[in-house]
Structures are given as C-alpha cells and as structure tokens.
PDB file of C-alpha atoms and ligand atoms in Angstrom:
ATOM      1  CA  UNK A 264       0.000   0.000   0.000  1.00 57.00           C
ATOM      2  CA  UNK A 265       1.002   3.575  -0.654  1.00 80.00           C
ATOM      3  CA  UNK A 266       1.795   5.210   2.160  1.00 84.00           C
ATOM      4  CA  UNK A 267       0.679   9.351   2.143  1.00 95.00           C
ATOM      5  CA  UNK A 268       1.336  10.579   5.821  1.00 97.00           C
ATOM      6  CA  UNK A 269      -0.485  12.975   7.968  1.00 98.00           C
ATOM      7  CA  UNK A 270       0.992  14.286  10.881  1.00 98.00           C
ATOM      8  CA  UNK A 271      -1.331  15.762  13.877  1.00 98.00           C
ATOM      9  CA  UNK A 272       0.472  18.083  16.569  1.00 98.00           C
ATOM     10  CA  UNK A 273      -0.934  20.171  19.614  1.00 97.00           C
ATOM     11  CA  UNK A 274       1.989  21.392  21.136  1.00 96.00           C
ATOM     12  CA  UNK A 275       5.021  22.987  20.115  1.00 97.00           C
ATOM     13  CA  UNK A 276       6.307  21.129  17.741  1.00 97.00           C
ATOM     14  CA  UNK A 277       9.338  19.556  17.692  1.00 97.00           C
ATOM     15  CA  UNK A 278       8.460  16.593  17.442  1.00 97.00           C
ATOM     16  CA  UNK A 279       7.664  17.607  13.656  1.00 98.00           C
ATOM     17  CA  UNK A 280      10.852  19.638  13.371  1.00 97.00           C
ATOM     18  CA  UNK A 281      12.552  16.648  13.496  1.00 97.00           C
ATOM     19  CA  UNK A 282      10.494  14.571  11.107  1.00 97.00           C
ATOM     20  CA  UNK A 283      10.631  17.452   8.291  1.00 97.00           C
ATOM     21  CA  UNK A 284      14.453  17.822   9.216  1.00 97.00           C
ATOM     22  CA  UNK A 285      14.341  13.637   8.467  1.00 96.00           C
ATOM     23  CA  UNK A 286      12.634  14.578   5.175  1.00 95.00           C
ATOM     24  CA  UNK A 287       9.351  12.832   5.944  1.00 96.00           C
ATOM     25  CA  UNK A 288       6.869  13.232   2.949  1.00 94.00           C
ATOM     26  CA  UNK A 289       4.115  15.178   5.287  1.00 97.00           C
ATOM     27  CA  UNK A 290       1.718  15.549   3.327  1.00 98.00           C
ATOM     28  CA  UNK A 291      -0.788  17.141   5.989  1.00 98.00           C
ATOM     29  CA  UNK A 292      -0.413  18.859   9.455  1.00 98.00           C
ATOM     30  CA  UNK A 293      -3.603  18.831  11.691  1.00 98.00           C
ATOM     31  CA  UNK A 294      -3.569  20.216  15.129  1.00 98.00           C
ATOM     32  CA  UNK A 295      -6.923  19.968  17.385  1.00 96.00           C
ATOM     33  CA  UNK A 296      -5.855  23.780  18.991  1.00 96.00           C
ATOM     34  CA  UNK A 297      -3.903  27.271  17.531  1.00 97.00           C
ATOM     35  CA  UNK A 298      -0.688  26.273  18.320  1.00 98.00           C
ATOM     36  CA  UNK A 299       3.050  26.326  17.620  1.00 98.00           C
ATOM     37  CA  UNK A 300       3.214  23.383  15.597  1.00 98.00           C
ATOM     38  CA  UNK A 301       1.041  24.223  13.265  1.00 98.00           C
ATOM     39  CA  UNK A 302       2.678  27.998  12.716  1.00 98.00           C
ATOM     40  CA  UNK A 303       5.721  25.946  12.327  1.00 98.00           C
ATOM     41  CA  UNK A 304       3.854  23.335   9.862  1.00 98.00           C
ATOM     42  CA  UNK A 305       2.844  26.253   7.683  1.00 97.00           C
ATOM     43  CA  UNK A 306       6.340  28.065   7.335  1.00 97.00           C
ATOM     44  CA  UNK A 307       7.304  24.432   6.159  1.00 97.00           C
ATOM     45  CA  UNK A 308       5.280  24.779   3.414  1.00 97.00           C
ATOM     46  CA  UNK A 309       2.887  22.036   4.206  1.00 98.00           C
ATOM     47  CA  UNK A 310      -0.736  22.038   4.271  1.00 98.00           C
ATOM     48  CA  UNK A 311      -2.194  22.177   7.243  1.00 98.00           C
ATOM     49  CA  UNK A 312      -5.678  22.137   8.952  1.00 98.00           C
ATOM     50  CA  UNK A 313      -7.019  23.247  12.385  1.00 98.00           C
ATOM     51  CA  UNK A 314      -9.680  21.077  14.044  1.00 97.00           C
ATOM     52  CA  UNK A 315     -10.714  23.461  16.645  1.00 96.00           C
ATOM     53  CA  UNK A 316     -11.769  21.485  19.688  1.00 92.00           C
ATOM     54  CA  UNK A 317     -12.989  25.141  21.303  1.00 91.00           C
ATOM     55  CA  UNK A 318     -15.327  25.015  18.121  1.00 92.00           C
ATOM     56  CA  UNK A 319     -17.158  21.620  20.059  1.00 90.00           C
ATOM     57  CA  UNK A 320     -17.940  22.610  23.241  1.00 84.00           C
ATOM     58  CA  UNK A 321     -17.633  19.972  25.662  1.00 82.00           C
ATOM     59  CA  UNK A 322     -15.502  16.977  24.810  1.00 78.00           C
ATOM     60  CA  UNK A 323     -15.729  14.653  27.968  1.00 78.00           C
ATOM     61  CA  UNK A 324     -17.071  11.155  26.415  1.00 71.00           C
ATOM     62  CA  UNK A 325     -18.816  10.499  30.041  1.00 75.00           C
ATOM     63  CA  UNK A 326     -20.444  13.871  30.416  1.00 74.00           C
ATOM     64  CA  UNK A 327     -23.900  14.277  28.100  1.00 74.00           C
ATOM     65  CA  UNK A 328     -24.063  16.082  25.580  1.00 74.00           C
ATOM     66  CA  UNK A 329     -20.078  15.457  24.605  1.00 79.00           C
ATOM     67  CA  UNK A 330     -18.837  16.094  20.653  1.00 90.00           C
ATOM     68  CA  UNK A 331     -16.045  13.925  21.217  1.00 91.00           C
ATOM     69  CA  UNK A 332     -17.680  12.062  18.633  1.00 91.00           C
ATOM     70  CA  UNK A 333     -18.631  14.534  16.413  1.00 93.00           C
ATOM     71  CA  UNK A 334     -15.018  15.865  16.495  1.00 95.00           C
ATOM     72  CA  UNK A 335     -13.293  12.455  16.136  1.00 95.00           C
ATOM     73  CA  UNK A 336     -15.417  11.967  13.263  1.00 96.00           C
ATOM     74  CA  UNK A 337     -14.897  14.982  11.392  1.00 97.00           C
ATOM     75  CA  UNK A 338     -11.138  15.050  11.533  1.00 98.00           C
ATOM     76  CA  UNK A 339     -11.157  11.208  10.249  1.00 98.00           C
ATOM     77  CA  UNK A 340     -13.070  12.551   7.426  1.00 98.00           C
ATOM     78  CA  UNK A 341     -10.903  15.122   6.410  1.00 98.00           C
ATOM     79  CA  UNK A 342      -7.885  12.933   6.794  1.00 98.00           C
ATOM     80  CA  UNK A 343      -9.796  10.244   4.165  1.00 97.00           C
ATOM     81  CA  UNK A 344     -10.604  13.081   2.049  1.00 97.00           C
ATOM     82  CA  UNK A 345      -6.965  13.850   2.159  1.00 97.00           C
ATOM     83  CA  UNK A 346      -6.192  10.050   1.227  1.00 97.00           C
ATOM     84  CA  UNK A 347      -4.219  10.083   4.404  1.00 98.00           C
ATOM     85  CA  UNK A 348      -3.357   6.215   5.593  1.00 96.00           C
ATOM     86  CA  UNK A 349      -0.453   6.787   7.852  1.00 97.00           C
ATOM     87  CA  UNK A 350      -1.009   9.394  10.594  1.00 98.00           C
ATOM     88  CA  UNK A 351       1.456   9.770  13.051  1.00 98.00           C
ATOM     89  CA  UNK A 352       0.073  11.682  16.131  1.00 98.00           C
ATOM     90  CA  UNK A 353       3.013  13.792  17.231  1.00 97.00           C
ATOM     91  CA  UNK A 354       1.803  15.627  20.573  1.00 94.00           C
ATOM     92  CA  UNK A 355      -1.446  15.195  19.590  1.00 96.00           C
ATOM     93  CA  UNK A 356      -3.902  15.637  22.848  1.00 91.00           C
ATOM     94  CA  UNK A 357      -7.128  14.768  21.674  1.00 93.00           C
ATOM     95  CA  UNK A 358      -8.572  11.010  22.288  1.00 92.00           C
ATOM     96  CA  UNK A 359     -10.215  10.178  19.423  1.00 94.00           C
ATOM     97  CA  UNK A 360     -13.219   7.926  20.015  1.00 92.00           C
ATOM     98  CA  UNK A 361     -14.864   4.962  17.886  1.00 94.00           C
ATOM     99  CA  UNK A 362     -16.219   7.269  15.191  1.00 95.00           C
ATOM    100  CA  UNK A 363     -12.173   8.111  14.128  1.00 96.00           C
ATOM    101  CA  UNK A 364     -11.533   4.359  13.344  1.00 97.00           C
ATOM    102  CA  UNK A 365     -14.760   3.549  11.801  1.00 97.00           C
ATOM    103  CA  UNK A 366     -14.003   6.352   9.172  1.00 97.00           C
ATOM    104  CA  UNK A 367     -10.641   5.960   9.136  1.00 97.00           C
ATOM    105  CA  UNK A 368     -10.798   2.261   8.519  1.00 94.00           C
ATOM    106  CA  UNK A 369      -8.735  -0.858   9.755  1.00 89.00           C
ATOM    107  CA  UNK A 370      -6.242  -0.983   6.837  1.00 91.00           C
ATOM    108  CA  UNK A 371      -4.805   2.378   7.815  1.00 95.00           C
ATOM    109  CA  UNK A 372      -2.542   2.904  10.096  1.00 96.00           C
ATOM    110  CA  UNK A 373      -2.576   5.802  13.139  1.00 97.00           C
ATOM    111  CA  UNK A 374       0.726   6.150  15.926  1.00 98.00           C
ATOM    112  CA  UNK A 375       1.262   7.959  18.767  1.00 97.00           C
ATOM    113  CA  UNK A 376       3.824   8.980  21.013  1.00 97.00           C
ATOM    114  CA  UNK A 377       3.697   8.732  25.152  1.00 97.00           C
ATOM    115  CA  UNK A 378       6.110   9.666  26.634  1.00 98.00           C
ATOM    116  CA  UNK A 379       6.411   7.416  29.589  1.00 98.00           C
ATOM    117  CA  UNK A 380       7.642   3.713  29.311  1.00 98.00           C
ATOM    118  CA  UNK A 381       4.113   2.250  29.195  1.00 97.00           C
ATOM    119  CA  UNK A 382       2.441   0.807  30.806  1.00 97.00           C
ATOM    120  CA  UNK A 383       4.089   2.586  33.131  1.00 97.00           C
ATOM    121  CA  UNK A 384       2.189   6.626  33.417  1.00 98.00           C
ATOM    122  CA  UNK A 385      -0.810   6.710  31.537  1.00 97.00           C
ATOM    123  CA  UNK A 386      -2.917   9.781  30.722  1.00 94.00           C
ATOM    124  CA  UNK A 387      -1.786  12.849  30.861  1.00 93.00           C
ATOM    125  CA  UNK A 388       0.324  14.047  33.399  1.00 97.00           C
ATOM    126  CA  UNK A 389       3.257  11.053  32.838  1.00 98.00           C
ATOM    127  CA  UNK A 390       6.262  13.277  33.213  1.00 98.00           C
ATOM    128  CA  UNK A 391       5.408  14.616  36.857  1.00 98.00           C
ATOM    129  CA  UNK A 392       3.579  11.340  37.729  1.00 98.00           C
ATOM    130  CA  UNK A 393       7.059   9.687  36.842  1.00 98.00           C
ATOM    131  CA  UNK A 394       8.980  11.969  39.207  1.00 98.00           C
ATOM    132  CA  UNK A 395       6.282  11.857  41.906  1.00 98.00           C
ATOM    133  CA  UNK A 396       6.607   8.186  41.835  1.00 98.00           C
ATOM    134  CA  UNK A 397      10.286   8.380  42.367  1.00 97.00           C
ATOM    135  CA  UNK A 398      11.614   6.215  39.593  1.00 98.00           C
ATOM    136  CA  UNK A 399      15.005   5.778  38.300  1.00 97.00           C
ATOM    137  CA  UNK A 400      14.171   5.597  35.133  1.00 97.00           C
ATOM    138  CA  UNK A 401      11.586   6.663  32.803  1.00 97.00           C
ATOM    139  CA  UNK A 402      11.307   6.622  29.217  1.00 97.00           C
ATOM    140  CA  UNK A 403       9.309   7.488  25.823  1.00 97.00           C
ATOM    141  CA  UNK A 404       6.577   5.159  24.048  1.00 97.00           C
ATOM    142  CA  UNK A 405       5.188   4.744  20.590  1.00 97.00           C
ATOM    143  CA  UNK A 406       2.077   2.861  20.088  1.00 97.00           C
ATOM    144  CA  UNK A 407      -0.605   1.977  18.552  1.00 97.00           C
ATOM    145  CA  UNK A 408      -3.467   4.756  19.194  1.00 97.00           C
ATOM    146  CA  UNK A 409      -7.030   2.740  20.042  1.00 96.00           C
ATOM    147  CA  UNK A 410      -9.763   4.280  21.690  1.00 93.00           C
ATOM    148  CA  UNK A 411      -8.503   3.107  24.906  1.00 93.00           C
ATOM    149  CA  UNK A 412      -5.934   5.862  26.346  1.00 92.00           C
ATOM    150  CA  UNK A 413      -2.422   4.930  25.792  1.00 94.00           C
ATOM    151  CA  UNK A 414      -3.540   1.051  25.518  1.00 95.00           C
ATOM    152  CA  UNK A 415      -2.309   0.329  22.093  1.00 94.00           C
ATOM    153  CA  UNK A 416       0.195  -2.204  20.615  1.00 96.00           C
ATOM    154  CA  UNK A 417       3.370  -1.375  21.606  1.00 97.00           C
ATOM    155  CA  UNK A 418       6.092  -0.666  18.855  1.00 97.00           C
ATOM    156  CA  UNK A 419       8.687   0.729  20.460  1.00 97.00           C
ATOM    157  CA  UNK A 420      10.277   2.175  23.699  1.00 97.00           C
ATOM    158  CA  UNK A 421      13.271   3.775  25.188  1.00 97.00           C
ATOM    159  CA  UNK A 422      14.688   4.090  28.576  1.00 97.00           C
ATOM    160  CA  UNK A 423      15.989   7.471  30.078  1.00 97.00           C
ATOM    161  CA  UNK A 424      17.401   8.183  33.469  1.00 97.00           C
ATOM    162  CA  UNK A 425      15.533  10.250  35.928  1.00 97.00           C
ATOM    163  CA  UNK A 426      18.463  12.467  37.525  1.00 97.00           C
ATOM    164  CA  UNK A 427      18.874  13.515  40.853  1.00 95.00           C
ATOM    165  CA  UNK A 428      17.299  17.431  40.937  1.00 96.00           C
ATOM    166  CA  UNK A 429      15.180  16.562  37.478  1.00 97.00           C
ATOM    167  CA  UNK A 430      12.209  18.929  37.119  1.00 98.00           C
ATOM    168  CA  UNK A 431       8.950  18.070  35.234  1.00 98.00           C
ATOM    169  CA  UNK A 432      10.556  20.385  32.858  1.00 97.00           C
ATOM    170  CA  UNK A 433      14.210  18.951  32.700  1.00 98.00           C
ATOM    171  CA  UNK A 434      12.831  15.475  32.090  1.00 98.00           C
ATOM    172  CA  UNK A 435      10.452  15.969  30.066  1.00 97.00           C
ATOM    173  CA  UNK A 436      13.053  17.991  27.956  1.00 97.00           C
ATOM    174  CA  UNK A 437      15.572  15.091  27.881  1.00 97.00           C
ATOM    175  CA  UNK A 438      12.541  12.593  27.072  1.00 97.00           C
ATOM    176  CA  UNK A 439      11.713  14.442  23.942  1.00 97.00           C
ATOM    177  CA  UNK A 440      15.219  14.581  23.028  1.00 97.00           C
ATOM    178  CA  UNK A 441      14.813  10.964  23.141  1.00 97.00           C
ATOM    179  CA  UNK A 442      11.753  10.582  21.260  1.00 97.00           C
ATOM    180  CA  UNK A 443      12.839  12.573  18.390  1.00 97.00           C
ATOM    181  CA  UNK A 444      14.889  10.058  16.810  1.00 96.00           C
ATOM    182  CA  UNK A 445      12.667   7.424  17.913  1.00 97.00           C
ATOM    183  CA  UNK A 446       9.827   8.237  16.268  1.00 97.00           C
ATOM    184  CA  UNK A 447      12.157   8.752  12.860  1.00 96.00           C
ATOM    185  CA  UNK A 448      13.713   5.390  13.195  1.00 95.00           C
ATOM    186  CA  UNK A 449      10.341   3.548  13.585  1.00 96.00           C
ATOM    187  CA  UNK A 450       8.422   5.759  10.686  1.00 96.00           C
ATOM    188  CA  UNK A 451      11.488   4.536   8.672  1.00 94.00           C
ATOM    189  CA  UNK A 452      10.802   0.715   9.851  1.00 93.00           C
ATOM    190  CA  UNK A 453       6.997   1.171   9.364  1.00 93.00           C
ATOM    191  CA  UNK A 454       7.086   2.895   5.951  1.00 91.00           C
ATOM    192  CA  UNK A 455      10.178   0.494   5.166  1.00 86.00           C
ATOM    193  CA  UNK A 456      12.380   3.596   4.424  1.00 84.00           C
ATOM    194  CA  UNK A 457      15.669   1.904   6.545  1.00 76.00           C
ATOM    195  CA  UNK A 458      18.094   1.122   4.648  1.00 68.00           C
ATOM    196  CA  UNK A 459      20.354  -0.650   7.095  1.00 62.00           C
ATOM    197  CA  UNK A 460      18.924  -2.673  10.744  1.00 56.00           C
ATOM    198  CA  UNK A 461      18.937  -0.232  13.468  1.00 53.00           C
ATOM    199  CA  UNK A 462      22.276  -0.739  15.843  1.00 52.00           C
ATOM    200  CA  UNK A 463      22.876   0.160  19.203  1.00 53.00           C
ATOM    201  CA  UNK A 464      25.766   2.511  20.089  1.00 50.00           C
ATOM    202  CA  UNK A 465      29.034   0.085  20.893  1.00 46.00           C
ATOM    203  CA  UNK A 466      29.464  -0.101  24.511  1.00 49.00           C
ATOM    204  CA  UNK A 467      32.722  -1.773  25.778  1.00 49.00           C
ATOM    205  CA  UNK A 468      32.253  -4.807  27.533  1.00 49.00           C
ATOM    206  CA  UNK A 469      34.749  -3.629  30.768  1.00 61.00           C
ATOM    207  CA  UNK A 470      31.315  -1.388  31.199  1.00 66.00           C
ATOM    208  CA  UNK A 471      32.686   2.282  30.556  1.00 68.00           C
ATOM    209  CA  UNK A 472      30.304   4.198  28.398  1.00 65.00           C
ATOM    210  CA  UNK A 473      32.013   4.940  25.580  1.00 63.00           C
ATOM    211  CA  UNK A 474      30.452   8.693  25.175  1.00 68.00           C
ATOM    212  CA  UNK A 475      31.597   9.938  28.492  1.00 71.00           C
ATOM    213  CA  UNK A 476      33.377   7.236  29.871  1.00 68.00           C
ATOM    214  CA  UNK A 477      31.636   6.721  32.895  1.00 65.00           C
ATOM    215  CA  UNK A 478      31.498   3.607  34.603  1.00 65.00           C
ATOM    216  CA  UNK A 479      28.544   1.397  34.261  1.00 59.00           C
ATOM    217  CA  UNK A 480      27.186  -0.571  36.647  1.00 55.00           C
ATOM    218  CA  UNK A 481      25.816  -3.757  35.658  1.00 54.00           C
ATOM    219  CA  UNK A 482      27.892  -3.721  32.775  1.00 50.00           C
ATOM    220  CA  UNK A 483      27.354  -5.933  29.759  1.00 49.00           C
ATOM    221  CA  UNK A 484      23.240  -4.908  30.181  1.00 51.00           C
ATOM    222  CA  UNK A 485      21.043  -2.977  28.212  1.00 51.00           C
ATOM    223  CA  UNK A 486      20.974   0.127  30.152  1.00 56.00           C
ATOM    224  CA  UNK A 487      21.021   3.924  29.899  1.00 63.00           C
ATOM    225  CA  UNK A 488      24.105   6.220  30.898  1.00 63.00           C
ATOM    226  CA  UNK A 489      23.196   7.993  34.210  1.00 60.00           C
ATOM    227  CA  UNK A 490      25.534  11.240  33.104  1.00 64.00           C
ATOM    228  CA  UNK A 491      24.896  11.320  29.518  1.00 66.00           C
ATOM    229  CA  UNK A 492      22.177   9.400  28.994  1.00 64.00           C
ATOM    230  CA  UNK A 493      23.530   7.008  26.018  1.00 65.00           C
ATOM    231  CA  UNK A 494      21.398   4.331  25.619  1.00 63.00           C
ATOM    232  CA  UNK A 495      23.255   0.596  24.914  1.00 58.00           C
ATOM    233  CA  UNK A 496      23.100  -2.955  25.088  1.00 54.00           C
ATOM    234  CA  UNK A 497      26.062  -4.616  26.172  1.00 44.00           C
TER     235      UNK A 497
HETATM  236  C1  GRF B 572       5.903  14.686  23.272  1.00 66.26           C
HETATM  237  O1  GRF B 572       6.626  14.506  24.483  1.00 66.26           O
HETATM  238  C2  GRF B 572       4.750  13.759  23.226  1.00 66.26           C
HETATM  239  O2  GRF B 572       5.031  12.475  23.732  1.00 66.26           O
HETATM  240  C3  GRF B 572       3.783  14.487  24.098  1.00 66.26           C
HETATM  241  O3  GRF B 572       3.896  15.827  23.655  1.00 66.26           O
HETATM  242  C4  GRF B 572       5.229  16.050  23.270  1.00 66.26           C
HETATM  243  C5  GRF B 572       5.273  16.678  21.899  1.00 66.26           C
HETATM  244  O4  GRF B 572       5.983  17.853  21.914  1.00 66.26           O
HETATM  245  N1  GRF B 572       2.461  13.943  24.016  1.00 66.26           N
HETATM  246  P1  GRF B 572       6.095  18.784  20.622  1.00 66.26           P
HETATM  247  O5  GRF B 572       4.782  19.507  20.470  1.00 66.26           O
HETATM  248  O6  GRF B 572       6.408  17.920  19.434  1.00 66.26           O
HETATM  249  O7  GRF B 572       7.223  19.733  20.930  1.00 66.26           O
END
C-alpha cells in the first residue's frame, strides 16, 4: 500500500521539526488547537488544517451532551478526504473515540507517542507522575493509538534516566530529546524507508560508556548512561 502521511500536533512542535528535518513526505499537518506546531507546519510549506476542539464545546465522552464524537469523526473525514493512511500523532492531545476508526478504517494505520515507558504513566500528566513516583528511570513510548488511552500495541520504547534534581521540565526535555529520533527510526521501519537494521551505540564490555566514559554498573546490560544518557546494550 502507498503510504501518504499525515501528521497531527498540539503542542510545540518539535516533534515535527525533526520529522521534516528527516525529510518525511508530510503531506498534511492537523492540530486539534492554535498552536506552535502548526505555525511551524505552515512556514514548512505544508498544508495544514485546524480542528478546533474550542469550536465543540464539551468533549468529555462520560459527560452528556459530549462532541467527542462529532469531532473524532470529522477530523477522520478530512484525513480520508486527504487520502491520508499513515497518521502519526506527534503531541497530539485529543482522544479520538470509535467514530475516528470507523471512518478511518482498519487498513490504515494511526501512531502515537507517550512519553512514559508504558504501561508505566498513563494519561496525561506522565512526566510529573514519573517523578512523583520516584523512579530511576523513565522513558518514551510509541504505540498503537485505540480508543482506549495509551492502551495500544506497543512498537517501540526507550529508557531514560531520571536524575537527581530533574524537574517536570528537565525530564520531560531530555525525554523528547529521546523521542525525536525514535519516532524517525520507527516511521522509517513502518514505511520500510531503513536502509540498514537499526544498531545500538558500541558499549565496551569492561562497562565504561564509551560517550563519556563513565562507569557502568551492571555492565554488559542494556541500560542507559546515568551522566549522559547514552542508551546501549552490552
Ligand atoms: C511529546 O513529548 C509527546 O510524547 C507528548 O507531547 C510532546 C510533543 O511535543 N504527548 P512537541 O509539540 O512535538 O514539541
């Protein structure tokens, strides 16, 4: 199947930076508020669309009255006009309920980034629930998106350290550094774009890491570099 890719964003964006910067064929850049991302989306050049969830009142599925449905609806429909079948939601902060995959069909495929190591964190607040919970280390998802909140198949995950005097900002800065290339290298997989297998960083066996050269304890495991964060498998 031909792949033509939709990205949807809420946030600020980089996330997308990184995918144009990876020369990603986006073909369309939907965001479900005004927001960075899509000012960004536009000075790339790409077409974009707003799906104004202020324009729907109340979008809580439990309360009455909600237009969740109406909204997921609408913004499948525009993707099919579109003849999107790969949508990659990239800070996107709208749960889309059963109306999106009913229009949007089952042969097409829709992503999404978390960035917690799930099942770890759900919903929203995974950054500061992380910290709160006093983990060593936390991490970025991409899955699947279902109707069920951050319940999807699991495609692929990466560890990072939680530092001693980390703020919800901090981490969450160092988990989007880590996400960036994620999401690029598994696009690549998913729209077969890789050339070569993805490969680890090389990480000496005597368990120095071999960007900073700090010692690793275990070494010879898969683990992440407490100063500089390099991720290997020993
Ligand atoms: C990412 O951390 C994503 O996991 C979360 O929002 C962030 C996107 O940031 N849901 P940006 O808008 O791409 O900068």
């Amino acid at each position: 199947m031909d792949k033509k890719f939709g990205v949807l964003v809420s946030g600020t964006g980089t996330l997308l930076d990184a995918l144009v910067a990876a020369g990603f064929p986006v073909a369309v850049v939907g965001a479900d508020r005004p927001c960075l991302a899509l000012e960004k989306a536009g000075g790339y050049g790409i077409e974009t669309r707003l799906f104004d969830r202020a324009d729907y009142g109340n979008l809580d599925p439990k309360l009455p009255g909600s237009f969740r449905d109406q909204f997921s609806h609408d913004v499948a429909v525009e993707l099919k006009a579109l003849g999107i079948n790969f949508t990659s939601m990239a800070g996107w902060g709208t749960l889309f309920t059963q109306p999106f995959f009913d229009v949007y069909g089952d042969d097409s495929i829709i992503i999404k980034n978390h960035p917690a190591l799930l099942p770890a964190f759900k919903g929203w607040h995974p950054v500061r629930d992380a910290l709160a919970a006093g983990v060593k280390f936390t991490g970025c998802t991409i899955h699947h998106a279902t109707v069920d909140m951050d319940e999807g198949r699991i495609i692929a995950q990466m560890p990072v350290p939680v530092l001693d005097g980390d703020t919800e900002e901090t981490l969450q800065g160092r988990i989007k550094e880590a996400e960036r290339p994620l999401l690029v290298q598994v696009l690549k997989d998913l729209m077969g774009l890789n050339e070569a297998p993805p490969t680890l960083p090389f990480m000496p066996r005597d368990g120095h890491c071999h960007s900073c050269d700090t010692r690793l304890v275990p070494a010879g495991s898969v683990m992440a570099c407490p100063r500089c964060t390099t991720v290997s498998g020993g």
